mmCIF file with all atom_site columns, C-alpha atoms in Angstrom:
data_model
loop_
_atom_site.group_PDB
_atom_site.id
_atom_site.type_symbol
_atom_site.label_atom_id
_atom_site.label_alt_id
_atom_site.label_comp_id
_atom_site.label_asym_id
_atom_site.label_entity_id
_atom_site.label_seq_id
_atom_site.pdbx_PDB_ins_code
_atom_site.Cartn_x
_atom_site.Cartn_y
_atom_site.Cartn_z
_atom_site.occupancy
_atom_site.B_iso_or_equiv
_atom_site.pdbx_formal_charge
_atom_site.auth_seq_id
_atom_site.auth_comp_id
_atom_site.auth_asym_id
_atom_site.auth_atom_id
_atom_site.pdbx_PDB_model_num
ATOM 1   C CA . UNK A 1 1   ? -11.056 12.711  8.268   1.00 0.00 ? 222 UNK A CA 1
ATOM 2   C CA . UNK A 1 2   ? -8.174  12.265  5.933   1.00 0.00 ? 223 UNK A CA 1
ATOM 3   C CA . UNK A 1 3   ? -9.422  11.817  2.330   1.00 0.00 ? 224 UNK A CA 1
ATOM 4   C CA . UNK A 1 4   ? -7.901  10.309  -0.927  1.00 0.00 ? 225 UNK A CA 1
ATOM 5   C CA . UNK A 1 5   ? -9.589  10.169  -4.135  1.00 0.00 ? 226 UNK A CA 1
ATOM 6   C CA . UNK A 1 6   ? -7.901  8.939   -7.221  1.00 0.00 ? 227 UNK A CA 1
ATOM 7   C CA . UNK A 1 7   ? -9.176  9.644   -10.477 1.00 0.00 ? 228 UNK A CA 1
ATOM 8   C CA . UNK A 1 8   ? -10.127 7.799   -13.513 1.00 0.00 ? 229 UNK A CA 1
ATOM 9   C CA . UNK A 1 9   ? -10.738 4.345   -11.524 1.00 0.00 ? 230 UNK A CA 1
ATOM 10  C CA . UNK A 1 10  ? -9.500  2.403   -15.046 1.00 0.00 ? 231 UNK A CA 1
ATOM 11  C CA . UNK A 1 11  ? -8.018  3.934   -18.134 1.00 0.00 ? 232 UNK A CA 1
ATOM 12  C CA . UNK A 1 12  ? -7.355  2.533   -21.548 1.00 0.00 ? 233 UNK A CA 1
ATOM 13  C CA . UNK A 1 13  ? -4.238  3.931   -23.582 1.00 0.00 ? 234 UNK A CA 1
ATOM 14  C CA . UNK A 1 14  ? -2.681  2.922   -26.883 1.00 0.00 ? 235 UNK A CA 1
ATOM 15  C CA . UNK A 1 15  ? 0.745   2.621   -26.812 1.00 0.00 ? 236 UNK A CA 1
ATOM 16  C CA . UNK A 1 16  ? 2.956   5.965   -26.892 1.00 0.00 ? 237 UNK A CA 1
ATOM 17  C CA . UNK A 1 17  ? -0.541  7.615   -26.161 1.00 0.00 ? 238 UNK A CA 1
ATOM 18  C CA . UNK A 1 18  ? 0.306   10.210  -23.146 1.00 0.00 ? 239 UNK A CA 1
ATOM 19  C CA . UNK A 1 19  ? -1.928  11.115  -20.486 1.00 0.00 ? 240 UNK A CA 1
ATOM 20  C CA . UNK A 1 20  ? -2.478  11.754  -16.664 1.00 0.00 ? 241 UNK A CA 1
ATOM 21  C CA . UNK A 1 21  ? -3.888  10.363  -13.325 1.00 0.00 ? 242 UNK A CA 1
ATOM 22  C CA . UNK A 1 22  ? -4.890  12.350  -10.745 1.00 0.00 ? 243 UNK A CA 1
ATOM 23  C CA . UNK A 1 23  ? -4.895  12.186  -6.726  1.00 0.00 ? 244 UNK A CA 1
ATOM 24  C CA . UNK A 1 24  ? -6.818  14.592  -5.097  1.00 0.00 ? 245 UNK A CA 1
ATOM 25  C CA . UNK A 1 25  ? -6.444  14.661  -1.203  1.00 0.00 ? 246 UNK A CA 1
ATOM 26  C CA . UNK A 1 26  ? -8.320  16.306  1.689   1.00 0.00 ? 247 UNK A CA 1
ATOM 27  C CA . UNK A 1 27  ? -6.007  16.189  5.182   1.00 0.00 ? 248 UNK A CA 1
ATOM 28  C CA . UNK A 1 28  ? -4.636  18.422  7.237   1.00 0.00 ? 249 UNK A CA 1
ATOM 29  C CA . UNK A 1 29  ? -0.958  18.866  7.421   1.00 0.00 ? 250 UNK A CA 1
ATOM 30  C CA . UNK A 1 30  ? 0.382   17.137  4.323   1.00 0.00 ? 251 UNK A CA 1
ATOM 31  C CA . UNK A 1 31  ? 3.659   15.945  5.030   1.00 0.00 ? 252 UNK A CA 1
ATOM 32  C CA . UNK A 1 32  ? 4.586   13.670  1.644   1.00 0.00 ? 253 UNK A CA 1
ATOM 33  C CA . UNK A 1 33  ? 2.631   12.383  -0.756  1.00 0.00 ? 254 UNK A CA 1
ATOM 34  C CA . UNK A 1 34  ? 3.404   8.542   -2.251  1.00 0.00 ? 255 UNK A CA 1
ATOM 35  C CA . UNK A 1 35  ? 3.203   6.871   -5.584  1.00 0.00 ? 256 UNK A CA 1
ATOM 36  C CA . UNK A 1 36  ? 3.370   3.020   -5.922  1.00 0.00 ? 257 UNK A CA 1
ATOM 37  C CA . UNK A 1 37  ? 2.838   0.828   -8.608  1.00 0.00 ? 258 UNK A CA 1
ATOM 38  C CA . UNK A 1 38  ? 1.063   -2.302  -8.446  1.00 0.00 ? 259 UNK A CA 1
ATOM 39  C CA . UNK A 1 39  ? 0.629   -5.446  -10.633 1.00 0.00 ? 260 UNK A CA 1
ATOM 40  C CA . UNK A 1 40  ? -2.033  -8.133  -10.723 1.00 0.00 ? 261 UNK A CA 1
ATOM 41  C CA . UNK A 1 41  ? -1.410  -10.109 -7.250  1.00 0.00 ? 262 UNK A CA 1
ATOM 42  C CA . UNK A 1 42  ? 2.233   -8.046  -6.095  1.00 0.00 ? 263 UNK A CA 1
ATOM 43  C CA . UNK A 1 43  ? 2.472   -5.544  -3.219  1.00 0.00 ? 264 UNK A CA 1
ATOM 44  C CA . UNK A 1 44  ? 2.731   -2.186  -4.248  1.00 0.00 ? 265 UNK A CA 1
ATOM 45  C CA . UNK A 1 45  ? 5.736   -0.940  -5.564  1.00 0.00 ? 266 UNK A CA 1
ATOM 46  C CA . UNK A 1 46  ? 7.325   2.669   -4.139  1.00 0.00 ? 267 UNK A CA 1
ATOM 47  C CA . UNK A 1 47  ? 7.548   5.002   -7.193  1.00 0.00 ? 268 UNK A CA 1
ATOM 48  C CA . UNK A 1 48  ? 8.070   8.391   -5.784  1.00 0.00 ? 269 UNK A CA 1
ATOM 49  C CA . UNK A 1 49  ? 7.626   10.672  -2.281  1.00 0.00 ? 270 UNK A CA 1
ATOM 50  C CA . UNK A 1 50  ? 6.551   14.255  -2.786  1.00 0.00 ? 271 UNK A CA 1
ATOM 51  C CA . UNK A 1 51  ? 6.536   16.928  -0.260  1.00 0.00 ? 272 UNK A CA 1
ATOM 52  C CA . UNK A 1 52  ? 5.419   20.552  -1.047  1.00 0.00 ? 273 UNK A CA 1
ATOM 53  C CA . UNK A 1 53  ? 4.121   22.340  -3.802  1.00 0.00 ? 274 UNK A CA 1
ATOM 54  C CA . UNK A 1 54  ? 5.262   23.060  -6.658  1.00 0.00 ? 275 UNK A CA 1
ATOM 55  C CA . UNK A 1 55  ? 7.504   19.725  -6.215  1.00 0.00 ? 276 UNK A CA 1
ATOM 56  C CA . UNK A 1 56  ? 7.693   17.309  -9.169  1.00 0.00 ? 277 UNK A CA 1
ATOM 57  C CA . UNK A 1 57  ? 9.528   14.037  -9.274  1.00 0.00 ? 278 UNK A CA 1
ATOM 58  C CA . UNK A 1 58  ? 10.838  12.047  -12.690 1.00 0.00 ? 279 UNK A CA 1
ATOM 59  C CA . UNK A 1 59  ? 11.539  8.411   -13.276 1.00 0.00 ? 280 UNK A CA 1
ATOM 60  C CA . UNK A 1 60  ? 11.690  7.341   -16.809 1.00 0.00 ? 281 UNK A CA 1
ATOM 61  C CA . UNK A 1 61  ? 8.496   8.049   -18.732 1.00 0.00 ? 282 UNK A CA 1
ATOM 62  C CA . UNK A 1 62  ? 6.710   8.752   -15.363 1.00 0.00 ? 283 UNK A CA 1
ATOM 63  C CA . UNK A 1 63  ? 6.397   12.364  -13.652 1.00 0.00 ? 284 UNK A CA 1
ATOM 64  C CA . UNK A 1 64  ? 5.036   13.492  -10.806 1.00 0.00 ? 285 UNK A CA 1
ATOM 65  C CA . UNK A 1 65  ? 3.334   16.704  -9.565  1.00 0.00 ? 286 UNK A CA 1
ATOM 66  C CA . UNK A 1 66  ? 2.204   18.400  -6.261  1.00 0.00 ? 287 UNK A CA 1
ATOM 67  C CA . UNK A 1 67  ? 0.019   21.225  -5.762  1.00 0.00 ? 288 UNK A CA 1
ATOM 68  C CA . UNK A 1 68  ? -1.828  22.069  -2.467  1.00 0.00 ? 289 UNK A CA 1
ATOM 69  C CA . UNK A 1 69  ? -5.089  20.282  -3.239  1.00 0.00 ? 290 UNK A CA 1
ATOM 70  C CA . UNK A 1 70  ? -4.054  17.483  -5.472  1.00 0.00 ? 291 UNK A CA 1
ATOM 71  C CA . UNK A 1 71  ? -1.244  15.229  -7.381  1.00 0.00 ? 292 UNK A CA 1
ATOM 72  C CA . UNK A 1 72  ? -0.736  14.300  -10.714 1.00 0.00 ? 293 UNK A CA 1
ATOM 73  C CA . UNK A 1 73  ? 0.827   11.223  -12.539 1.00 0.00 ? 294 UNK A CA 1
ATOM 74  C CA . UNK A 1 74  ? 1.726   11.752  -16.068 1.00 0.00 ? 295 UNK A CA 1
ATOM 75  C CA . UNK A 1 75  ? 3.025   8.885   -18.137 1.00 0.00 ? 296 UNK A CA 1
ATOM 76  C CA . UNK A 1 76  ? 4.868   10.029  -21.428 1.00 0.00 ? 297 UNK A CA 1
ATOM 77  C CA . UNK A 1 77  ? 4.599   7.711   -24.374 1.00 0.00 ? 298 UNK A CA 1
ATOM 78  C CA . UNK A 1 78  ? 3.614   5.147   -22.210 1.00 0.00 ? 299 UNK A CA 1
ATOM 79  C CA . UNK A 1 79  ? 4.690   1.095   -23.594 1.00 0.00 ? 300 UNK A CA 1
ATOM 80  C CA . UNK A 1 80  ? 2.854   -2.082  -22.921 1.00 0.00 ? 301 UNK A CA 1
ATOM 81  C CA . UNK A 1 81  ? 4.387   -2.823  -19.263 1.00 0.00 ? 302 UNK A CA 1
ATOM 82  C CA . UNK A 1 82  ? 3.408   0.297   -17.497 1.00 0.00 ? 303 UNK A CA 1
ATOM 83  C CA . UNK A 1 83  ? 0.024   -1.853  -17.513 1.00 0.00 ? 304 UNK A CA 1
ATOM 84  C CA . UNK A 1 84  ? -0.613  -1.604  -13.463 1.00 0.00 ? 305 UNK A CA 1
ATOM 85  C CA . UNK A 1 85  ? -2.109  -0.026  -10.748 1.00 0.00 ? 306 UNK A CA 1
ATOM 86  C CA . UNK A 1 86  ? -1.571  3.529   -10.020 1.00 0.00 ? 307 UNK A CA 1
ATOM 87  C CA . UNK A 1 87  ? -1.926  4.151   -6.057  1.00 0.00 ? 308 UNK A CA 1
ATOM 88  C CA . UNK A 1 88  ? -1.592  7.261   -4.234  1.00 0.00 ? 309 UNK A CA 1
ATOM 89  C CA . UNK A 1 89  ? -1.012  7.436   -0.333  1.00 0.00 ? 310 UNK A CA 1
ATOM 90  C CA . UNK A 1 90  ? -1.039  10.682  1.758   1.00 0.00 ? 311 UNK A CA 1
ATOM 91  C CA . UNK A 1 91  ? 0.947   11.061  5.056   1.00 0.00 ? 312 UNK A CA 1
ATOM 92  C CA . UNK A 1 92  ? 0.085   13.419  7.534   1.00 0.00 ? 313 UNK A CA 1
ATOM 93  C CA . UNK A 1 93  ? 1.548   15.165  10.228  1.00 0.00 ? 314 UNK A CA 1
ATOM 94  C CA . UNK A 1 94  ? -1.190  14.222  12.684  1.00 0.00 ? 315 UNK A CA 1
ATOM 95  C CA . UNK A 1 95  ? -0.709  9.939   12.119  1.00 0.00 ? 316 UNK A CA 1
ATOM 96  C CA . UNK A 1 96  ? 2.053   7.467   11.266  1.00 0.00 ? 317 UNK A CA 1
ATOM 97  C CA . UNK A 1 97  ? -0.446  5.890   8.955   1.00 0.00 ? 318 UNK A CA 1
ATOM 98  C CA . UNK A 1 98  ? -0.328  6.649   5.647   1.00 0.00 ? 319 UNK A CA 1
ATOM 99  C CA . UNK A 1 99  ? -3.778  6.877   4.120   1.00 0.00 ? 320 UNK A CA 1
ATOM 100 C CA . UNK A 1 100 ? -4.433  4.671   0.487   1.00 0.00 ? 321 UNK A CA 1
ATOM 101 C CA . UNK A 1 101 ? -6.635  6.136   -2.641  1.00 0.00 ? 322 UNK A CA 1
ATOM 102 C CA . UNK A 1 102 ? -8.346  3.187   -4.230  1.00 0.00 ? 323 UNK A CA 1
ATOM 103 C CA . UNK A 1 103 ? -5.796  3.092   -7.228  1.00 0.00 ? 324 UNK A CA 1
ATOM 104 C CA . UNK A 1 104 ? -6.335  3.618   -10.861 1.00 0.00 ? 325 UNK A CA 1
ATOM 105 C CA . UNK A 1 105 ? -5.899  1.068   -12.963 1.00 0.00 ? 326 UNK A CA 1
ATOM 106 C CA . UNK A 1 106 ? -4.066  1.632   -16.281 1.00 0.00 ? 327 UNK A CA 1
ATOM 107 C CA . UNK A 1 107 ? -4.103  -0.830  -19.396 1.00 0.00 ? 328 UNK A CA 1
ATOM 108 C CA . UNK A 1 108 ? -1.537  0.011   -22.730 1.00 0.00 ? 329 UNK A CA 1
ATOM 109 C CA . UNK A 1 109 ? -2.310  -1.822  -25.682 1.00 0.00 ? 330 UNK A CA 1
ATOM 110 C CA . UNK A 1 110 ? 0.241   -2.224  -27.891 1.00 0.00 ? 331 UNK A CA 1
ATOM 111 C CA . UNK B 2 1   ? 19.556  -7.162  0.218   1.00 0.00 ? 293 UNK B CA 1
ATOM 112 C CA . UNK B 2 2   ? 16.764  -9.278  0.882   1.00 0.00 ? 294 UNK B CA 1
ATOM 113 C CA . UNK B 2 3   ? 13.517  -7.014  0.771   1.00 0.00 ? 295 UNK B CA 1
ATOM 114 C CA . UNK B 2 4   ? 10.230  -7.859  2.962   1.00 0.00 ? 296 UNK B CA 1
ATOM 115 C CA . UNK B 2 5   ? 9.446   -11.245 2.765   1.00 0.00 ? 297 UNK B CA 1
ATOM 116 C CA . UNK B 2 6   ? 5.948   -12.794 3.491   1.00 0.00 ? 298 UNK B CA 1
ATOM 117 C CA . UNK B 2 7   ? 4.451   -16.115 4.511   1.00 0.00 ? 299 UNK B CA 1
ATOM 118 C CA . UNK B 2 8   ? 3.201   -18.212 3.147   1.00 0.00 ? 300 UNK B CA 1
ATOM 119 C CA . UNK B 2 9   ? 2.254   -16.773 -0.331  1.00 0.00 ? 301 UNK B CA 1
ATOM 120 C CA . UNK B 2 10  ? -1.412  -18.388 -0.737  1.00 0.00 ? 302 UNK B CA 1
ATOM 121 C CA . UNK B 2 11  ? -3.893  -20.252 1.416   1.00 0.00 ? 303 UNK B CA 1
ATOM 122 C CA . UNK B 2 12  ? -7.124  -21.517 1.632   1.00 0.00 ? 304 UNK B CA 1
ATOM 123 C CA . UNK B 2 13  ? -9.182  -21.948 4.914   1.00 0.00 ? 305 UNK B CA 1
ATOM 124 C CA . UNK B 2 14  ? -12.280 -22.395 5.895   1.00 0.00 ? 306 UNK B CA 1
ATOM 125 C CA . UNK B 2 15  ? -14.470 -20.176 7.532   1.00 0.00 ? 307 UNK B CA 1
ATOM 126 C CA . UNK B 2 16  ? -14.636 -20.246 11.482  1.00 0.00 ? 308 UNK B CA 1
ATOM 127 C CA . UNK B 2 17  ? -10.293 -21.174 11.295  1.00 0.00 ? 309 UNK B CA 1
ATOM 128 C CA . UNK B 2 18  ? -7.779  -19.510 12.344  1.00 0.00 ? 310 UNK B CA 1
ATOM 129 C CA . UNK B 2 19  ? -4.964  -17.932 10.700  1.00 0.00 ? 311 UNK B CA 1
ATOM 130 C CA . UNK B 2 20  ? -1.816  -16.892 11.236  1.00 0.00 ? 312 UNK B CA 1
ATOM 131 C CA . UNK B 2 21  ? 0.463   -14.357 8.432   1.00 0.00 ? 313 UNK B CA 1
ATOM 132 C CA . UNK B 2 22  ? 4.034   -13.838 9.101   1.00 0.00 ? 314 UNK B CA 1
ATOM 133 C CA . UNK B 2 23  ? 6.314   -10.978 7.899   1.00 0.00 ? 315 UNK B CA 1
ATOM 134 C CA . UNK B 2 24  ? 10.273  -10.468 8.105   1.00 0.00 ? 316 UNK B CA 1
ATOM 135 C CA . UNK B 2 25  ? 11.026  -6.597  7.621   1.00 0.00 ? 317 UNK B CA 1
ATOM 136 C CA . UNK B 2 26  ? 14.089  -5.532  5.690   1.00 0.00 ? 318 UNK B CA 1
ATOM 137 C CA . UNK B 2 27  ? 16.524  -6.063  8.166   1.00 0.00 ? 319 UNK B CA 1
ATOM 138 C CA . UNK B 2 28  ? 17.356  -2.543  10.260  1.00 0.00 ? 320 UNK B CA 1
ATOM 139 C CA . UNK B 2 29  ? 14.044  -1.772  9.261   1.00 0.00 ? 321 UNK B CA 1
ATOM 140 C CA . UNK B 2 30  ? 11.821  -1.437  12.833  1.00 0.00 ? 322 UNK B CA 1
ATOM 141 C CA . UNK B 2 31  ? 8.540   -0.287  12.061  1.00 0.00 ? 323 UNK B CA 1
ATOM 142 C CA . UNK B 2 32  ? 6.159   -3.435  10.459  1.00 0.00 ? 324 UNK B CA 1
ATOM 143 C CA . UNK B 2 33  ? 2.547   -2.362  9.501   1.00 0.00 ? 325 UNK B CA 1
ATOM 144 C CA . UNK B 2 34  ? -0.079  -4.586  8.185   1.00 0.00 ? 326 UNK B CA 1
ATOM 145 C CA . UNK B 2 35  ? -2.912  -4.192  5.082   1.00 0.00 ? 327 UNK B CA 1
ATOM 146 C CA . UNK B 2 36  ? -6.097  -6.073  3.592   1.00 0.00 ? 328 UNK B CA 1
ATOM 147 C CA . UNK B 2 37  ? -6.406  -5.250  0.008   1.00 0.00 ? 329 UNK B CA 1
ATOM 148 C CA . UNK B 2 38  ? -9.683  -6.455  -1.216  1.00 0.00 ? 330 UNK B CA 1
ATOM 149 C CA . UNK B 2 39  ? -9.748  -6.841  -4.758  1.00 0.00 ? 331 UNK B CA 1
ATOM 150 C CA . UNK B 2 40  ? -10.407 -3.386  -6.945  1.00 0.00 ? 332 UNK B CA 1
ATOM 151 C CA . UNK B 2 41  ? -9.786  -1.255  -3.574  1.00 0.00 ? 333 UNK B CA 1
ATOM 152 C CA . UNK B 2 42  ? -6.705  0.804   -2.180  1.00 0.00 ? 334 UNK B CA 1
ATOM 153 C CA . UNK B 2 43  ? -5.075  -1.047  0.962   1.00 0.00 ? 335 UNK B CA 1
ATOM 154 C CA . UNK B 2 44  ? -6.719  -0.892  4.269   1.00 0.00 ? 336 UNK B CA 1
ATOM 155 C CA . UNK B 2 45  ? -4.401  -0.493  7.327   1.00 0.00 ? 337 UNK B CA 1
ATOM 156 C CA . UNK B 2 46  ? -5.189  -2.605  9.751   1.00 0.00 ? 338 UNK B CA 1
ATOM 157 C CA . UNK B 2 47  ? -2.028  -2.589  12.239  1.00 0.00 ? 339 UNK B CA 1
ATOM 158 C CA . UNK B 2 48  ? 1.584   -0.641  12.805  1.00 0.00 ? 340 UNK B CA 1
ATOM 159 C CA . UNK B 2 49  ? 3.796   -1.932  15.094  1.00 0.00 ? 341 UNK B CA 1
ATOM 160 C CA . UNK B 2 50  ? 7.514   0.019   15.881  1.00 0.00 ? 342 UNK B CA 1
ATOM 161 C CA . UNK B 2 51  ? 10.071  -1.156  18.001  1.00 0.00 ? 343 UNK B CA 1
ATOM 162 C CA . UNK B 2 52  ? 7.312   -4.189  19.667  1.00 0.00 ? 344 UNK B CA 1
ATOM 163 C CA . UNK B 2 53  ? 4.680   -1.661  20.451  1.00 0.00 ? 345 UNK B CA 1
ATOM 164 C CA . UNK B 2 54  ? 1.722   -1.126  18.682  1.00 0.00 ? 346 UNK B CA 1
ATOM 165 C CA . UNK B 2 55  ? 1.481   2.731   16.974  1.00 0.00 ? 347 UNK B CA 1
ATOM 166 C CA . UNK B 2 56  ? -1.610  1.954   15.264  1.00 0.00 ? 348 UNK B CA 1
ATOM 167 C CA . UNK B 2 57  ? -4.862  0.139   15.136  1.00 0.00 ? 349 UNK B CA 1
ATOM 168 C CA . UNK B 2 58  ? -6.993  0.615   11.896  1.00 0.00 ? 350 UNK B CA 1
ATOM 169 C CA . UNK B 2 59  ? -10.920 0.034   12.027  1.00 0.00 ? 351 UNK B CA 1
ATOM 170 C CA . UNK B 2 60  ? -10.656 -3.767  11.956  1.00 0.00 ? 352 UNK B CA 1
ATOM 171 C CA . UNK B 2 61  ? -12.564 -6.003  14.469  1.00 0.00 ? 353 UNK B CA 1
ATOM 172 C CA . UNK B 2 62  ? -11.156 -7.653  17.413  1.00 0.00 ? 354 UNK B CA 1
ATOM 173 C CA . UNK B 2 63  ? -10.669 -11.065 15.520  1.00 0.00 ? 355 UNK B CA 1
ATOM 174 C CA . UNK B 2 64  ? -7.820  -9.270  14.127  1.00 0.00 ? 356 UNK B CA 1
ATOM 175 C CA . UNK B 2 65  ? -4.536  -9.059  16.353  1.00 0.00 ? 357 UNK B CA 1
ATOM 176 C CA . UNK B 2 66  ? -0.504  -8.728  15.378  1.00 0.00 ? 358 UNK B CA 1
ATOM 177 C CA . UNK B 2 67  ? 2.875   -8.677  17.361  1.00 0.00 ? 359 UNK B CA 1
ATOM 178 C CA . UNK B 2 68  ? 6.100   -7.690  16.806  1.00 0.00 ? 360 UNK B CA 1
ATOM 179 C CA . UNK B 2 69  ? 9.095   -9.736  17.827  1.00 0.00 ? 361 UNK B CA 1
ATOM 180 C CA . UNK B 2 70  ? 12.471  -8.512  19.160  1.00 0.00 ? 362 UNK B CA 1
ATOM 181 C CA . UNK B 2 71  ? 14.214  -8.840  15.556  1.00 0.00 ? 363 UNK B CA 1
ATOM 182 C CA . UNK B 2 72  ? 11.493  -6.877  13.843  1.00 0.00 ? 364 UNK B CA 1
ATOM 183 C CA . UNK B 2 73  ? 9.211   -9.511  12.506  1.00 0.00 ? 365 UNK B CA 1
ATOM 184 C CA . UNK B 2 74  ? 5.874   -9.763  13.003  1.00 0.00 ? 366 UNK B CA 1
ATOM 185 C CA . UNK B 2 75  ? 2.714   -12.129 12.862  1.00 0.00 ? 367 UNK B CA 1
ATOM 186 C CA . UNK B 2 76  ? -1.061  -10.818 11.950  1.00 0.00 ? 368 UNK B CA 1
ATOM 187 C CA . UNK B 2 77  ? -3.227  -13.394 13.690  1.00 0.00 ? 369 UNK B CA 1
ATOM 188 C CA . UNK B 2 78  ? -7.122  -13.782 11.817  1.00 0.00 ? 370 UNK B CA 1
ATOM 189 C CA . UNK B 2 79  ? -9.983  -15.658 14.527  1.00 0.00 ? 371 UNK B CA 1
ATOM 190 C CA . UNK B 2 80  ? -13.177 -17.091 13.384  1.00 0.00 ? 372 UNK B CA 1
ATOM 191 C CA . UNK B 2 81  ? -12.465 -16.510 9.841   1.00 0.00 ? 373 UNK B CA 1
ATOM 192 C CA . UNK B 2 82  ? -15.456 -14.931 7.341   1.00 0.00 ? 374 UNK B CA 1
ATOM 193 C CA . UNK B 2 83  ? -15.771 -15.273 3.900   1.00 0.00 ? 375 UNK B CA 1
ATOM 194 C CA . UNK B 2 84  ? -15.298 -11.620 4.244   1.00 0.00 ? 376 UNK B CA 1
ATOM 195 C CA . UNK B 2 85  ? -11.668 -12.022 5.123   1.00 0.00 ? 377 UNK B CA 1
ATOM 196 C CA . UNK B 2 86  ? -10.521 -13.367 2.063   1.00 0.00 ? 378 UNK B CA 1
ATOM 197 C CA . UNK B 2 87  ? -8.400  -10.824 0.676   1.00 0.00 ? 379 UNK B CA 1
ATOM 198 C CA . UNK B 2 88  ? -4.945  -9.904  -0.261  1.00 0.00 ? 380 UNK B CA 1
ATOM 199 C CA . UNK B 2 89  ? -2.666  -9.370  3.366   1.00 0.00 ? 381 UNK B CA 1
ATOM 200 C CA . UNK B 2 90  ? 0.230   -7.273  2.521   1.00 0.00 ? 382 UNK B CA 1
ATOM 201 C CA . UNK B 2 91  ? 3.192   -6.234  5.246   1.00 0.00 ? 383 UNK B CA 1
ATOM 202 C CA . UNK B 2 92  ? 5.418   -2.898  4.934   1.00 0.00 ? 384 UNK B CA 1
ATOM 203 C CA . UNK B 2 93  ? 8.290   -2.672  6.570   1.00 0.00 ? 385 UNK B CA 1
ATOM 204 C CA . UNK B 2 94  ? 9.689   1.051   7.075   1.00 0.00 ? 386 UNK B CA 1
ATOM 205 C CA . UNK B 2 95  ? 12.748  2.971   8.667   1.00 0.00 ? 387 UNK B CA 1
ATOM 206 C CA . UNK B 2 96  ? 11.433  5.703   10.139  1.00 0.00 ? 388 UNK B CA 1
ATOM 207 C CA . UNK B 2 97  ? 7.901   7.389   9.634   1.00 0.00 ? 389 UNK B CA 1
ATOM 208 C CA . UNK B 2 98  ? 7.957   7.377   5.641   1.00 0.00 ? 390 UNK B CA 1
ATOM 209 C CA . UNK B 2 99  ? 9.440   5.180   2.825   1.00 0.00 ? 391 UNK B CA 1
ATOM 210 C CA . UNK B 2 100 ? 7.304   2.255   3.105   1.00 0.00 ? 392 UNK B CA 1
ATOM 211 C CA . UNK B 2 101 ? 8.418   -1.092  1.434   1.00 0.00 ? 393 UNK B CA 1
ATOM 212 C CA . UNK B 2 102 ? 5.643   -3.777  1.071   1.00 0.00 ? 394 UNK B CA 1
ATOM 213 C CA . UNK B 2 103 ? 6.589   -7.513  0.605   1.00 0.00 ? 395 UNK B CA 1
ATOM 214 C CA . UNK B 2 104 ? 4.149   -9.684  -2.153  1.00 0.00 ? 396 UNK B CA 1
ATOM 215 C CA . UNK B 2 105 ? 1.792   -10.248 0.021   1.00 0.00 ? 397 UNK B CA 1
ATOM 216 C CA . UNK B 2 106 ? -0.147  -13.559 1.716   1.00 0.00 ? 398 UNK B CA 1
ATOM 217 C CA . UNK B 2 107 ? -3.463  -14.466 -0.445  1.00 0.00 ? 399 UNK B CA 1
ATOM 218 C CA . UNK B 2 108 ? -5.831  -15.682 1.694   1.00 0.00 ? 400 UNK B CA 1
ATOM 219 C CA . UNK B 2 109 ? -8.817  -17.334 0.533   1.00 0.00 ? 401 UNK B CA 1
ATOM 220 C CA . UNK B 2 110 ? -11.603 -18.191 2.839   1.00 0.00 ? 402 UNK B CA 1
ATOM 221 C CA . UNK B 2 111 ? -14.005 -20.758 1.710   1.00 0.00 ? 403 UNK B CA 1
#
């Protein structure tokens, strides 16, 4: 069974603090891996689509990583509104369905 | 371009109703697929629907059913409501396989 564990559940920054959130995933046949971000009572929003190794992915103070066993989500210098939740989604080559990790859910303070 | 757009935003029933969610997909989009997001959790798929036929059924009980109409949009139909149900119903309209685009989502409040 496809598996998708995100990693911290909540995590407190001060603003211009940098850090990371990790996806970890067990499926077989990877073929992309999704980032969305989603605020308080909004669908999720698409952020980026990786698909192999070694791929990484940049949008403003956001990047994405890929390796074989997990994803990362660093957020550089990170400002007040990039307050959300963090989901992850895995799509594999065995299902149309894309399978959800329960989101991490970041707070800046200014 | 108008993106997915879902009705109606909120609503309160009570349990033992009926309810019925409705979704229009970005338009040439033709695969619609359904999620409960319970507050705190990732979203749970509960249907996927491509072209009118069904492609997917998550683990959701029978009291849960969907359709997809000939232009795309598509109705997620809740029997004999629990309190259980209450939840936040999102829709995701896609091209192809990949790219999903979710609309804002129906809360639904069972009481």
């Amino acid at each position: 069974e496809d598996q998708v564990t995100q990693s911290p559940e909540a995590l407190r920054l001060q603003e211009g603090e940098s850090s990371s959130l990790n996806c970890s995933y067990t499926v077989s046949g990877l073929r992309g891996l999704f980032w969305y971000r989603q605020d308080p009572g909004k669908g999720p929003e698409f952020l980026f689509t990786l698909y192999s190794a070694g791929e990484e992915k940049e949008k403003e103070r956001l990047k994405a990583t890929l390796t074989k066993k997990e994803s990362f989500l660093h957020i550089t210098a990170p400002k007040p509104e990039d307050s959300a939740t963090y989901l992850c989604a895995v799509h594999t080559g065995g299902s149309y369905i894309p399978t959800f990790g329960r989101g991490t859910s970041l707070i800046v303070h200014p | 371009d108008a993106g997915v757009t879902q009705s109606p935003t909120h609503l309160i029933k009570t349990r033992g109703q009926q309810v019925t969610l409705r979704c229009s997909p970005i338009s040439g989009h033709k695969s619609v697929s359904w999620y409960q997001q319970v507050l705190g959790q990732g979203p749970q798929f509960i249907f996927q629907y491509y072209e009118k036929e069904e492609r997917g059924r998550g683990n959701f009980p029978d009291r849960f059913s969907a359709r997809q109409f000939p232009n795309y949009s598509s109705e997620l139909n809740v029997n004999a409501l629990l309190l259980g149900d209450s939840a936040l119903y999102l829709c995701a309209s896609s091209l192809d396989s990949y790219g999903y685009t979710f609309g804002s989502g129906t809360r639904l409040t069972v009481v």
